[in-house]
Coordinates of C-alpha atoms and ligand atoms in Angstrom, one line a residue:
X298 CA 215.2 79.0 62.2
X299 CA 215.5 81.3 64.9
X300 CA 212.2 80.5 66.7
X301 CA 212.3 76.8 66.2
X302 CA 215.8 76.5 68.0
X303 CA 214.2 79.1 71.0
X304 CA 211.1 76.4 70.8
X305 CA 213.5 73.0 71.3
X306 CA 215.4 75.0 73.6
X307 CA 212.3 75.9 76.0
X308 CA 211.5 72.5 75.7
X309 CA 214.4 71.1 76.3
X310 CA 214.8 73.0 79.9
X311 CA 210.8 72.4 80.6
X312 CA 210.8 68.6 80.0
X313 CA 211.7 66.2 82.8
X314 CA 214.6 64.1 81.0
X315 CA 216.5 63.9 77.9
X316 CA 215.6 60.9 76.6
X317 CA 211.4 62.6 77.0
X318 CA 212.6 65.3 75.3
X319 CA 209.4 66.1 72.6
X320 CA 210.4 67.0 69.0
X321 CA 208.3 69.7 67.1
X322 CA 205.0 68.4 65.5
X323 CA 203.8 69.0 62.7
X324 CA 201.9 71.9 64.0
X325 CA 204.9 73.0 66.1
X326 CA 206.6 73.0 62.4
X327 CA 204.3 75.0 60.9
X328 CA 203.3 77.6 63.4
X329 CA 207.6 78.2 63.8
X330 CA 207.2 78.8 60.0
X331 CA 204.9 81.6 60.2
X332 CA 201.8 79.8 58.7
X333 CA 200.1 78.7 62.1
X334 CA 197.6 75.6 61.7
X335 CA 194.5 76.4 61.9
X336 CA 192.9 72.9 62.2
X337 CA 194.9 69.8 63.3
X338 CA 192.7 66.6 63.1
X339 CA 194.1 63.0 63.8
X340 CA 192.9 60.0 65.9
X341 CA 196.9 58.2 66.1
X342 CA 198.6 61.5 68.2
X343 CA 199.0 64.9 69.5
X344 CA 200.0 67.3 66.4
X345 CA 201.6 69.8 69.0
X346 CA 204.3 68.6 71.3
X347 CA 202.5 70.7 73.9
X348 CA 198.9 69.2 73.2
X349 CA 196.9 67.2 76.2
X350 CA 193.4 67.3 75.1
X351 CA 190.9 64.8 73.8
X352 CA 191.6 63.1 70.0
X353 CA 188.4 62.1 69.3
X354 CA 185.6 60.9 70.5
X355 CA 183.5 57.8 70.4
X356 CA 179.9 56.8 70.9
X357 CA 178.8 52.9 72.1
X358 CA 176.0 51.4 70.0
X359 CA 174.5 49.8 73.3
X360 CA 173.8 52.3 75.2
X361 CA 174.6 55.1 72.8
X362 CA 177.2 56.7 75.4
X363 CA 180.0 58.7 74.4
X364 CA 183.9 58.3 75.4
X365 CA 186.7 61.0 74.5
X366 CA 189.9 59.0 73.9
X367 CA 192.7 61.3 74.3
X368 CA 196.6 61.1 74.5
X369 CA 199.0 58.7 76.4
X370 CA 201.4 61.8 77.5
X371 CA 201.3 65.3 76.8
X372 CA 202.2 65.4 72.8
X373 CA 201.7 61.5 72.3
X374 CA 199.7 58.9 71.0
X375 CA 196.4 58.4 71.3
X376 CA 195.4 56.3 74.7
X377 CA 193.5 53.4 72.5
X378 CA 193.1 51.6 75.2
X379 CA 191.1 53.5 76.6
X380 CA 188.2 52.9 73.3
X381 CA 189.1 49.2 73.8
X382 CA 188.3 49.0 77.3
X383 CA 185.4 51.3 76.4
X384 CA 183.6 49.4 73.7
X385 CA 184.9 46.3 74.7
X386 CA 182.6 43.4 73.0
X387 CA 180.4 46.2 70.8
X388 CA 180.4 48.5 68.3
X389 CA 181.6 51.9 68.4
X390 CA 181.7 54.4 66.2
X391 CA 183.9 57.9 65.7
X392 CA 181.3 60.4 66.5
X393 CA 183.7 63.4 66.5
X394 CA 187.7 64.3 65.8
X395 CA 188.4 67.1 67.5
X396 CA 190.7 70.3 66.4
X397 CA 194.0 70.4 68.2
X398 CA 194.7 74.0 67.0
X399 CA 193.6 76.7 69.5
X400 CA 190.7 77.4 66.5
X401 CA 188.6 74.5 67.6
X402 CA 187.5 73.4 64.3
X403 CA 185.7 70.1 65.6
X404 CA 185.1 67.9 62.6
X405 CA 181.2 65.8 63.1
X406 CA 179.5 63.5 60.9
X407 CA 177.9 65.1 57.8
X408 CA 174.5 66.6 57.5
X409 CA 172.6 65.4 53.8
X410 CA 174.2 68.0 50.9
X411 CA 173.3 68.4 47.4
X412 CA 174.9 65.2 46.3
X413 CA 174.6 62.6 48.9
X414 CA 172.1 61.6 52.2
X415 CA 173.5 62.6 55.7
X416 CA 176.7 60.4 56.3
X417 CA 177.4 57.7 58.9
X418 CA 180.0 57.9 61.6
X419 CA 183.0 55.2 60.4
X420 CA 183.6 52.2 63.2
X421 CA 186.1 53.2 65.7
X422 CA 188.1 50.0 65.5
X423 CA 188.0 48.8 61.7
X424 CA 191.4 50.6 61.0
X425 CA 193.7 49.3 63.7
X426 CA 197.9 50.3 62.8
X427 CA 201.0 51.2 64.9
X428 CA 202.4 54.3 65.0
X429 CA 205.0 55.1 67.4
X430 CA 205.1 51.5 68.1
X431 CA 201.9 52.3 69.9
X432 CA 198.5 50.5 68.2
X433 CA 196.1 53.1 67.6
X434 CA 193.2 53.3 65.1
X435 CA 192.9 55.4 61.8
X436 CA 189.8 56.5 60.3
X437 CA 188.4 54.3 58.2
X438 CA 185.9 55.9 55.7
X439 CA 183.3 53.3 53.4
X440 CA 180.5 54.9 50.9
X441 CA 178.4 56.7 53.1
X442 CA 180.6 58.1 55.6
X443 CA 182.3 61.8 56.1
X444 CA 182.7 64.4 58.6
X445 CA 182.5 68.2 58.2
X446 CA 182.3 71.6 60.0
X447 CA 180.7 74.4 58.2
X448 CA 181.4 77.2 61.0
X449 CA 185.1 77.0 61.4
X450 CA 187.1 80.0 62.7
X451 CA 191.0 81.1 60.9
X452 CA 190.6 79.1 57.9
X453 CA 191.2 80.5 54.6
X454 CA 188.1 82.1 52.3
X455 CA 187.9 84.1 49.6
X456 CA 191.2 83.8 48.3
X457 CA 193.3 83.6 51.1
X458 CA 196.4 81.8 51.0
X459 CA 196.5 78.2 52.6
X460 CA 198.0 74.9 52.9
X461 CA 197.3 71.4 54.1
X462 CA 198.6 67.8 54.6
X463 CA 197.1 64.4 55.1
X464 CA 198.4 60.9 56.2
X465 CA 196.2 58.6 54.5
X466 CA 196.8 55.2 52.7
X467 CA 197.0 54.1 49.2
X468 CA 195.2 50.6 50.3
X469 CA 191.9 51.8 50.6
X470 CA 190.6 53.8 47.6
X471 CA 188.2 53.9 44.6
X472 CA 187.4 55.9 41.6
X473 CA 184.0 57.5 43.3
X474 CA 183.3 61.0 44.8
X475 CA 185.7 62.5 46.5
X476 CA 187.3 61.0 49.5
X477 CA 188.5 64.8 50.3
X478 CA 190.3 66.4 53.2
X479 CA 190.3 70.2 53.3
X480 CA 188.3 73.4 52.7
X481 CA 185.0 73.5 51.1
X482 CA 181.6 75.0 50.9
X483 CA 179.5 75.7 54.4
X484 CA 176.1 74.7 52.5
X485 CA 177.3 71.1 52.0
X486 CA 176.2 72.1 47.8
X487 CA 178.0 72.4 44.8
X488 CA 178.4 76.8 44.7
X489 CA 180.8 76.5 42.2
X490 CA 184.4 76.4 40.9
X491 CA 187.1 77.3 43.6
X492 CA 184.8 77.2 46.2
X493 CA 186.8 74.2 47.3
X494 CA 190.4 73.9 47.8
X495 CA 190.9 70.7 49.7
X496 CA 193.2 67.5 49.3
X497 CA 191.8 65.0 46.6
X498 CA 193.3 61.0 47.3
X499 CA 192.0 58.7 45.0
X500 CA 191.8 56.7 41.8
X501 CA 189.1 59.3 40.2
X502 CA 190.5 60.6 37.2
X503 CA 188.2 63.7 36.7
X504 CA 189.5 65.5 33.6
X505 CA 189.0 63.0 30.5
X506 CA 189.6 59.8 31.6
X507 CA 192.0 57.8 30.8
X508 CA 194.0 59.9 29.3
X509 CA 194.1 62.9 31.8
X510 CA 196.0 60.5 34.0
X511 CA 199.3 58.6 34.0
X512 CA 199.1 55.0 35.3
X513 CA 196.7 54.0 37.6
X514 CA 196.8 56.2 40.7
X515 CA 195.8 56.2 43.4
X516 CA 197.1 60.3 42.9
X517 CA 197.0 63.5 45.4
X518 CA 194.8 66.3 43.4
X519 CA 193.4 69.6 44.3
X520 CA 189.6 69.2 44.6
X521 CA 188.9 73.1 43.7
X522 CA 185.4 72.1 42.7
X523 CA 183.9 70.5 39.5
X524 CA 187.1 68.8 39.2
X525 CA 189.6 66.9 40.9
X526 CA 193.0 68.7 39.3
X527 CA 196.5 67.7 38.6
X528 CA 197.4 70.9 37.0
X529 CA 196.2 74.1 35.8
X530 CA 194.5 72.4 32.8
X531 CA 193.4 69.6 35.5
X532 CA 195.1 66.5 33.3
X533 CA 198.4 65.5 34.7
X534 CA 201.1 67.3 33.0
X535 CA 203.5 65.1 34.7
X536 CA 204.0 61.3 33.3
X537 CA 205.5 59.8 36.2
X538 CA 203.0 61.0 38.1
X539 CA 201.7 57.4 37.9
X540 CA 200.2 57.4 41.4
X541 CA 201.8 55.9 45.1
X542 CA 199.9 53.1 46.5
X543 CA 201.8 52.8 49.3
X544 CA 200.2 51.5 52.8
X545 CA 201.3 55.1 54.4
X546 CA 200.6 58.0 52.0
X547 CA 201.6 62.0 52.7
X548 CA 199.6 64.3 50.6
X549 CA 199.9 67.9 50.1
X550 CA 198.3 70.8 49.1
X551 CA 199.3 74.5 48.9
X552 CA 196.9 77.2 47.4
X553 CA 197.8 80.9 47.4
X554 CA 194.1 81.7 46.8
X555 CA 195.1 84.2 43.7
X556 CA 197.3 82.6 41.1
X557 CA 199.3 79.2 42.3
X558 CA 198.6 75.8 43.4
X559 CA 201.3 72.6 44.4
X560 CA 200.4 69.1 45.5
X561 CA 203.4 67.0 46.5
X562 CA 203.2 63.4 47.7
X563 CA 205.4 61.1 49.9
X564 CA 205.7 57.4 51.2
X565 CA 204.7 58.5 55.2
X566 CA 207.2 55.3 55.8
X567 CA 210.5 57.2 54.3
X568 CA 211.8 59.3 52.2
X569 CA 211.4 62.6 51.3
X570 CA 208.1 64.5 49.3
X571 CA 207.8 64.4 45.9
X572 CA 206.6 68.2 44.1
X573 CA 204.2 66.4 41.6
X574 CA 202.5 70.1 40.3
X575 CA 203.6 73.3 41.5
X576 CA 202.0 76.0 38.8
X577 CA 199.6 78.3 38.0
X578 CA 195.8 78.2 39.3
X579 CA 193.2 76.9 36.3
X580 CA 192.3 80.2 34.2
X581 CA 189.9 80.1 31.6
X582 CA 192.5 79.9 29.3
X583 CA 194.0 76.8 31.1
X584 CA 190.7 75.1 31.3
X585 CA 188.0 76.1 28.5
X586 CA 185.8 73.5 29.9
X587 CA 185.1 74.5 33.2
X588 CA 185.1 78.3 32.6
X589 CA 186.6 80.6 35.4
X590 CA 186.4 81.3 38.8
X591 CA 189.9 79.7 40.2
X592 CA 191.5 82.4 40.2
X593 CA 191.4 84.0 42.4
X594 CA 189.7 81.4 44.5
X595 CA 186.5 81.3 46.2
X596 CA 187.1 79.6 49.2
X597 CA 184.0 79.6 52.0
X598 CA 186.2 78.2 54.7
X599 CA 184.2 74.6 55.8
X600 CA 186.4 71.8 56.1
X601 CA 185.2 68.0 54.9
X602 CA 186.8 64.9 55.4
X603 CA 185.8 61.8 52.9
X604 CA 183.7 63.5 51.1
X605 CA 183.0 66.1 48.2
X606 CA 182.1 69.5 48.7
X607 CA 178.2 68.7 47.9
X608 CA 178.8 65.4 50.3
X609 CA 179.2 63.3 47.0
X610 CA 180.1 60.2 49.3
X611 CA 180.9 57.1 47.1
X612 CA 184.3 57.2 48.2
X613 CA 186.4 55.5 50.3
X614 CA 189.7 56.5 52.1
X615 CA 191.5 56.5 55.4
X616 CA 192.7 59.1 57.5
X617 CA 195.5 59.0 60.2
X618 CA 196.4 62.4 60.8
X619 CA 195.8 66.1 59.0
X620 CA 196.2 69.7 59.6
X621 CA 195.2 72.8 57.5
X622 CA 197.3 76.0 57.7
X623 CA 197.0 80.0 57.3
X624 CA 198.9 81.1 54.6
X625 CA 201.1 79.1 52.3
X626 CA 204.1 76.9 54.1
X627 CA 207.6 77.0 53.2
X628 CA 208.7 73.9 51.3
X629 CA 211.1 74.0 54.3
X630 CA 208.4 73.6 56.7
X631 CA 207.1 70.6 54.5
X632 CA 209.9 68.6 54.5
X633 CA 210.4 69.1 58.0
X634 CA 206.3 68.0 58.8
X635 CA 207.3 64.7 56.5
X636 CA 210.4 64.5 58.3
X637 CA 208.5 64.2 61.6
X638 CA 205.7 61.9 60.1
X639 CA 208.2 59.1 58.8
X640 CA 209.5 59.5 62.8
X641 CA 206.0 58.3 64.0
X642 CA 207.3 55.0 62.2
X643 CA 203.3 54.2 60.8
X644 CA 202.8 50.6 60.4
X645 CA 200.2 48.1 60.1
X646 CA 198.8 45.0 58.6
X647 CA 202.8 43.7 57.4
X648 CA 203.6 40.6 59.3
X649 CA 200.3 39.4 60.4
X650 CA 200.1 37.3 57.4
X651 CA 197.9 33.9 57.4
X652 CA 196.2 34.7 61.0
X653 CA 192.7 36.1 62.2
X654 CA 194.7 39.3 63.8
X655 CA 193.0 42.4 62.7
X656 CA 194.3 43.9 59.2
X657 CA 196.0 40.2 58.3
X658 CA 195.7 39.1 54.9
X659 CA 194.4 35.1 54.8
X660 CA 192.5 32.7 52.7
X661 CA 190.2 30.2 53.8
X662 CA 190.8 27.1 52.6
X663 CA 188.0 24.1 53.3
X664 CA 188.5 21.0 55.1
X665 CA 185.9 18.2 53.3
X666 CA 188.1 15.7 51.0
X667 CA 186.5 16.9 47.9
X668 CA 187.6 20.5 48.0
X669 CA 191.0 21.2 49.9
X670 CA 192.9 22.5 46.2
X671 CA 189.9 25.0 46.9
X672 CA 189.3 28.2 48.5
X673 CA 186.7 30.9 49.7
X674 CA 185.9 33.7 47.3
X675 CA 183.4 36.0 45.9
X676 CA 182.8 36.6 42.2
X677 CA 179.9 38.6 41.1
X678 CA 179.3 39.8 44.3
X679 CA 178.1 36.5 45.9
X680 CA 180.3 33.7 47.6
X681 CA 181.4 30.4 46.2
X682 CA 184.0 28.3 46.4
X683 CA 186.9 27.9 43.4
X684 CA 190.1 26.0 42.8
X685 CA 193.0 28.6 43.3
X686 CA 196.7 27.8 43.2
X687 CA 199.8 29.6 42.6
X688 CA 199.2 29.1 38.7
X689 CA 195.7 31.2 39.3
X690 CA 195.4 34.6 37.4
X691 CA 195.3 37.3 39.8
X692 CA 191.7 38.9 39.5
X693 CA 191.1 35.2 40.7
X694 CA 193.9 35.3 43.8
X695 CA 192.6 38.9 44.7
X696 CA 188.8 37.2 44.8
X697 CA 190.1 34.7 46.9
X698 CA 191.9 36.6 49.8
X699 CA 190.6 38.6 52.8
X700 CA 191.2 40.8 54.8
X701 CA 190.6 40.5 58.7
X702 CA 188.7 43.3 60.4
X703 CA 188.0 43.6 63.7
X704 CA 183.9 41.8 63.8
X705 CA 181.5 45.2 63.3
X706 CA 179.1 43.5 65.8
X707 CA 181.6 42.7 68.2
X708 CA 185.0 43.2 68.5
X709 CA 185.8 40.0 70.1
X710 CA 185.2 38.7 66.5
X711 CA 185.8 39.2 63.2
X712 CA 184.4 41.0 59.6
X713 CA 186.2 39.8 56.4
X714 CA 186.9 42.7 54.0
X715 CA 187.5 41.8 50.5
X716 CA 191.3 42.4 49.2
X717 CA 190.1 43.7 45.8
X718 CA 187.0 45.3 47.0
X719 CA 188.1 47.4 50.0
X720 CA 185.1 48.8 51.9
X721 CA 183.3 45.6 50.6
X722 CA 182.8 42.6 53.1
X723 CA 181.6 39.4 53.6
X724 CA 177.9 39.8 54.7
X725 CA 175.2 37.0 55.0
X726 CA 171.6 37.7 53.7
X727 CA 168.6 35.2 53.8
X728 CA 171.4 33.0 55.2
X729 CA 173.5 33.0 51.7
X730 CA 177.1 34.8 51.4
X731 CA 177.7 37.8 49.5
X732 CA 180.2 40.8 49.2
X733 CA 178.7 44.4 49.9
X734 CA 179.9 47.9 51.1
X735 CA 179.7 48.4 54.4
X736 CA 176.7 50.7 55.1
X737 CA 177.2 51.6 58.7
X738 CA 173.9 49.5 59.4
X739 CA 173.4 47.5 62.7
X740 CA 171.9 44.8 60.1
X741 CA 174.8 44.8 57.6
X742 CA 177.0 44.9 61.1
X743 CA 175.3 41.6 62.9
X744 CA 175.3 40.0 59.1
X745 CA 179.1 40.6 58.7
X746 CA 180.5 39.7 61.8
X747 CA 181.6 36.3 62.6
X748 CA 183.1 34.4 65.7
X749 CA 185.9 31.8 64.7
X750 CA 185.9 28.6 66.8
X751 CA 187.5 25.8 66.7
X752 CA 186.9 23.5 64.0
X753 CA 183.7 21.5 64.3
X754 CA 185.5 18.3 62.5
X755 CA 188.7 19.5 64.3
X756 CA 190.3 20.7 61.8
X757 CA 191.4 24.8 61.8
X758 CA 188.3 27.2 62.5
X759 CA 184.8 27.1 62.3
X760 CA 182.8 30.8 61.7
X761 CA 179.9 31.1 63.5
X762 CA 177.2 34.0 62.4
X763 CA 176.9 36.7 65.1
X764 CA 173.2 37.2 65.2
X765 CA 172.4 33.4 63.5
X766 CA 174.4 31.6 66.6
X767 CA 173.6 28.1 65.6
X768 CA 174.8 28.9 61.9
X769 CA 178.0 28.4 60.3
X770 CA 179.7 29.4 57.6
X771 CA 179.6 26.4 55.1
X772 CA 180.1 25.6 51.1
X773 CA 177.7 23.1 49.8
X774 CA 177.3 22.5 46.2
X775 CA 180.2 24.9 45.8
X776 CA 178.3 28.0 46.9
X777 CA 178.4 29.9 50.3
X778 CA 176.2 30.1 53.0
X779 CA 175.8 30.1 56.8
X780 CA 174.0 26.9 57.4
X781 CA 173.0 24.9 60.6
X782 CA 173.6 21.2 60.9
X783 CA 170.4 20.2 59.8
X784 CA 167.7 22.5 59.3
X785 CA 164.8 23.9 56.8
X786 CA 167.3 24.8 54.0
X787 CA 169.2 22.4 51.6
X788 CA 172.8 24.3 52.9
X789 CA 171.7 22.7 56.7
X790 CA 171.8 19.0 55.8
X791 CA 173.3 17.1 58.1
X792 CA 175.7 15.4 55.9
X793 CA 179.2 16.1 55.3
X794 CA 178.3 19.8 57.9
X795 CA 181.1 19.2 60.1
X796 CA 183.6 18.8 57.8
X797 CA 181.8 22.2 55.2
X798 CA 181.8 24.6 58.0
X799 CA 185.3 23.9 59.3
X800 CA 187.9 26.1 57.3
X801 CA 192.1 26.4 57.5
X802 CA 193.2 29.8 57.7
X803 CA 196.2 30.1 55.1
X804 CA 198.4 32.6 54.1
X805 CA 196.7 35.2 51.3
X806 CA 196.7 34.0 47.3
X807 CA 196.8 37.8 47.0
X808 CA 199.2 39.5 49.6
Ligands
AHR268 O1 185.1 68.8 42.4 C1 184.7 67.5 42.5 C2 183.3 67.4 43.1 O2 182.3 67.9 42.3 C3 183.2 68.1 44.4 O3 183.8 67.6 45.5 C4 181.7 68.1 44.5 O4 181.2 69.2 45.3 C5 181.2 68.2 43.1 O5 180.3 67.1 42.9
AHR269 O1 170.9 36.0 56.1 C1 169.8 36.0 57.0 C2 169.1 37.4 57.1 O2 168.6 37.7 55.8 C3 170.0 38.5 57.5 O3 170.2 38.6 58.9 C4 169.2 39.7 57.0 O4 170.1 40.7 56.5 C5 168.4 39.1 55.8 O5 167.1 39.4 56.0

C-alpha cells in the first residue's frame, strides 16, 4: 500500500489542480504491486497516468501515409480526432499499437505462420465507442486480421511467472481460431503445448465440444497451446461458467509458469471480477489427451493479438485496451485494475437505436406499396427481402437487422454489418447483394460501402454504391441488388425504381 499512497501523493503535489488530479492506471496498479507491466497496448487511453506518447498508429490507403494518434493530455484518452481529421473521407487502417511500458513491445500486423497467410491491418474507424465520455476507436479484428511482435524484451519465457488482462467485447465473437491476446511462440508455428500462455475470448469450445462447456460462451480461457483451457483438464469444471456476452468484457489471465493457472472475468461496465478457474496447470495426469509439457510452461515470450499462436486467424474479436505483466499480480492489484477500468465508463452503440450513426442497430424497411410489412435481410448468405414483424422467430429478426459501420471506402458513409454474423457485411458483387467477412480488400471495401441520400421517391434514404455511383440499392422480385434506373440488367428497369431503392430506416427487429 505503501508505495501507491507515496505515488497519489507525488501526484497529487505535481498536478496543476485537484479536480486534474490523475488516478493510478492500470499499469500504475500493477507496477505499485510489484509485478511491473511489461507491455501495455490500447488505442482508447494512456495505461500510465504519467504516459504522453503515441497510441497507435495509422496508415491512409490514398497515399499510404502514416499518422501516430496519441493522447488528449498526459495519461488520457486517445486524441481521435486527430485519425478523423487525418483520414477524413478514406480508409485507414491500424498499422501499429504501440507499447506504453518502458519495454517497447510494439505490436505490427502479422507475418504468414504455420496456420494462416500474413494478416491484414483492421480499419481504424470500424469500432467507434466512448470511453471517458470521450469517442475513441477500439480494434476491430475480422478473419484475416492480427498483430504480433516476436522480439519483445521483459516478457515472461520458459516458465516465468506472468499475468495479463484485456478489455474486449462479448458482441463480436465466433467459434474459429483463436482471437488471442498474450504470449506465444516467436516462429508464428505451432512448437507445442505451453508454448503459449495468452488470453483466449471466444465461443470456441476446444476440449470436447459441447460438453466441455457450460452454456454458450462467449468464455475467457488460457490458450496454452493445442487447446483453449478452462481448467487443468481443459473442460469447464465450473457450471456457471456459462459465458458473459456483455458489450464491455474484462478478461484475465494469471500463469505462474510452474504449477498454477486463474482466468477471471468481469462486466468492464461494473462490478467486480469473477475467479472462474484458479488451479493447477494441465499435467498429464489432468489431461491424457494432450500429453505433457504445461508444466512447467514453455513460454517463448512473443505476444499476439487476434490470433493463434500458429496465426490460426478465423477469429474475430475486439480489443480496447490490454497489458501483460512480470510475475503474477495480486488479486488485490486485479480488483483495483477492474476498479479503474469500470472508471473509464466504456460505452458504445446503446442509444443510437433506429439511425445511420456508426454502431446503431436499424432495419431497412422498403417504401413500394407491395412490400412495407417487409424488410432487408440476408439468408443463405445473399440478400432478399422477407416479411418480419414482432411475431417473427428470432434467427429471422437477427437476419433482418444491421448494424451501422462507419462506410470502409469512405467514412463519410456507411458499411452494414450483419447483427448475427458479426465481421460479415453487406457487400455487392456483379451488382447483386450478399453477406461476406470482411477481408480487408479495397474491392470488398468499395463493394461494401454505401452513401445514404435522400429518398429518390421521397420517402426515408436512398443507398447509393460507392464505386457503382449511378447504382442503388433496390429489391426487385424480392431479391437484392444495386441497380440503376434503367439499365442492361432486369434489377435497372425503370419501373417502380424510385420507389425499390428508397428505404425507411427503423429501429432493429433484433436489438
Ligand atoms: O491452442 C489453440 C491453438 O492451436 C493455438 O493458438 C494455435 O497455435 C494452434 O493451432
Ligand atoms: O457488384 C459489381 C462488381 O462485381 C463488384 O464491384 C465486384 O466485386 C464484382 O466483380
Amino acid at each position: 500500500m505503501i508505495p501507491t499512497i507515496a505515488f497519489a501523493i507525488i501526484l497529487i503535489i505535481g498536478s496543476p489542480s485537484l479536480s486534474q488530479t490523475p488516478t493510478p492506471r492500470p499499469c500504475d496498479i500493477y507496477e505499485s504491486a510489484g509485478t511491473p507491466c511489461v507491455a501495455a497496448h490500447s488505442t482508447t487511453r494512456a495505461l500510465y497516468a504519467g504516459y504522453n506518447g503515441p497510441l497507435y498508429q495509422v496508415k491512409r490507403n490514398s497515399d499510404e501515409s502514416l499518422q501516430d494518434i496519441g493522447v488528449l493530455t498526459t495519461g488520457g484518452y486517445a486524441n481521435a480526432a486527430q485519425q478523423d481529421s487525418f483520414c477524413a473521407n478514406m480508409p485507414c487502417k491500424i498499422t501499429t499499437i504501440y507499447d506504453q511500458s518502458p519495454r517497447h513491445n510494439d505490436l505490427t500486423v502479422e507475418g504468414a505462420g504455420g496456420n494462416g497467410a500474413a494478416d491484414v491491418p483492421a480499419p481504424a474507424d470500424a469500432l467507434p465507442v466512448t470511453a471517458g465520455g470521450h469517442q475513441v476507436y477500439g480494434v476491430s479484428i475480422s478473419a484475416g486480421m492480427g498483430y504480433r511482435n516476436n522480439s519483445t524484451s521483459g516478457v515472461a519465457v520458459n516458465g516465468q511467472p506472468e499475468g495479463m488482462y484485456m478489455v474486449t467485447s462479448g458482441t463480436h465473437v465466433n467459434s474459429q481460431c483463436c482471437f488471442d491476446y498474450g504470449n506465444a511462440e516467436v516462429s508464428n508455428t505451432d512448437t507445442g503445448n505451453g508454448h503459449m500462455d495468452a488470453i483466449n475470448f471466444s465461443t470456441e469450445c476446444w476440449f470436447t465440444p459441447p460438453n466441455g462447456c457450460s452454456g454458450s460462451g462467449p468464455w475467457v480461457q488460457a490458450d496454452l497451446e493445442n487447446g483453449l483451457f478452462q481448467s487443468n483438464s481443459g473442460v469447464s469444471q465450473n457450471p456457471s461458467n456459462t459465458g458473459n456476452g456483455a458489450p464491455f468484457v474484462t478478461a484475465l489471465l494469471k500463469n505462474n509458469g510452474q504449477d498454477f493457472f486463474a482466468l477471471k472475468v468481469a462486466n468492464a461496465q461494473t462490478g467486480a471480477l469473477t475467479t472462474e478457474y484458479a488451479g493447477k496447470l494441465p499435467t498429464p495426469d489432468s489431461l491424457p489427451r494432450n500429453g505433457g509439457g504445461y508444466a512447467p510452461m514453455q513460454q517463448e515470450g512473443a505476444i499476439v493479438l487476434g490470433t493463434g499462436g500458429d496465426n490460426s486467424n478465423g477469429s474475430i474479436g475486439s480489443f480496447f485496451e490490454g497489458a501483460m505483466t512480470a510475475g503474477v499480480p495480486t488479486d488485490a492489484a486485479d480488483d483495483a485494475v477492474q476498479a479503474n477500468i469500470v472508471s473509464v465508463s466504456y460505452g458504445g452503440p446503446t442509444g443510437n437505436s433506429g439511425t445511420l450513426t456508426p454502431a446503431s442497430e436499424i432495419s431497412l424497411r422498403p417504401t413500394t406499396a407491395c412490400c412495407t410489412s417487409d424488410s432487408l435481410r440476408h439468408q443463405n448468405f445473399t440478400a432478399i427481402l422477407s416479411e418480419i414483424s414482432s411475431g417473427s422467430s428470432t434467427l429471422d429478426k437477427e437476419d433482418a437487422t444491421w448494424i451501422i459501420r462507419r462506410g470502409f471506402a469512405d467514412n463519410s458513409c456507411i458499411s452494414l454489418q450483419a447483427r448475427n454474423y458479426p465481421g460479415y457485411y453487406l457487400r455487392h458483387f456483379n451488382f447483386k447483394l450478399f453477406l461476406e467477412p470482411y477481408d480487408g480488400s479495397k474491392q470488398f471495401a468499395a463493394d461494401s460501402t454505401f452513401c445514404p441520400v435522400p429518398g429518390k421517391n421521397g420517402q426515408g434514404i436512398s443507398l447509393q454504391s460507392f464505386n457503382a455511383r449511378n447504382k442503388y440499392i433496390r429489391h426487385y422480385n424480392f431479391g437484392g441488388f444495386i441497380a440503376s434506373e434503367g439499365g442492361d440488367y432486369p434489377w435497372d428497369a425503370a419501373a417502380f425504381w424510385r420507389d425499390d431503392v428508397s428505404w425507411i430506416v427503423s429501429s432493429p427487429w433484433a436489438p
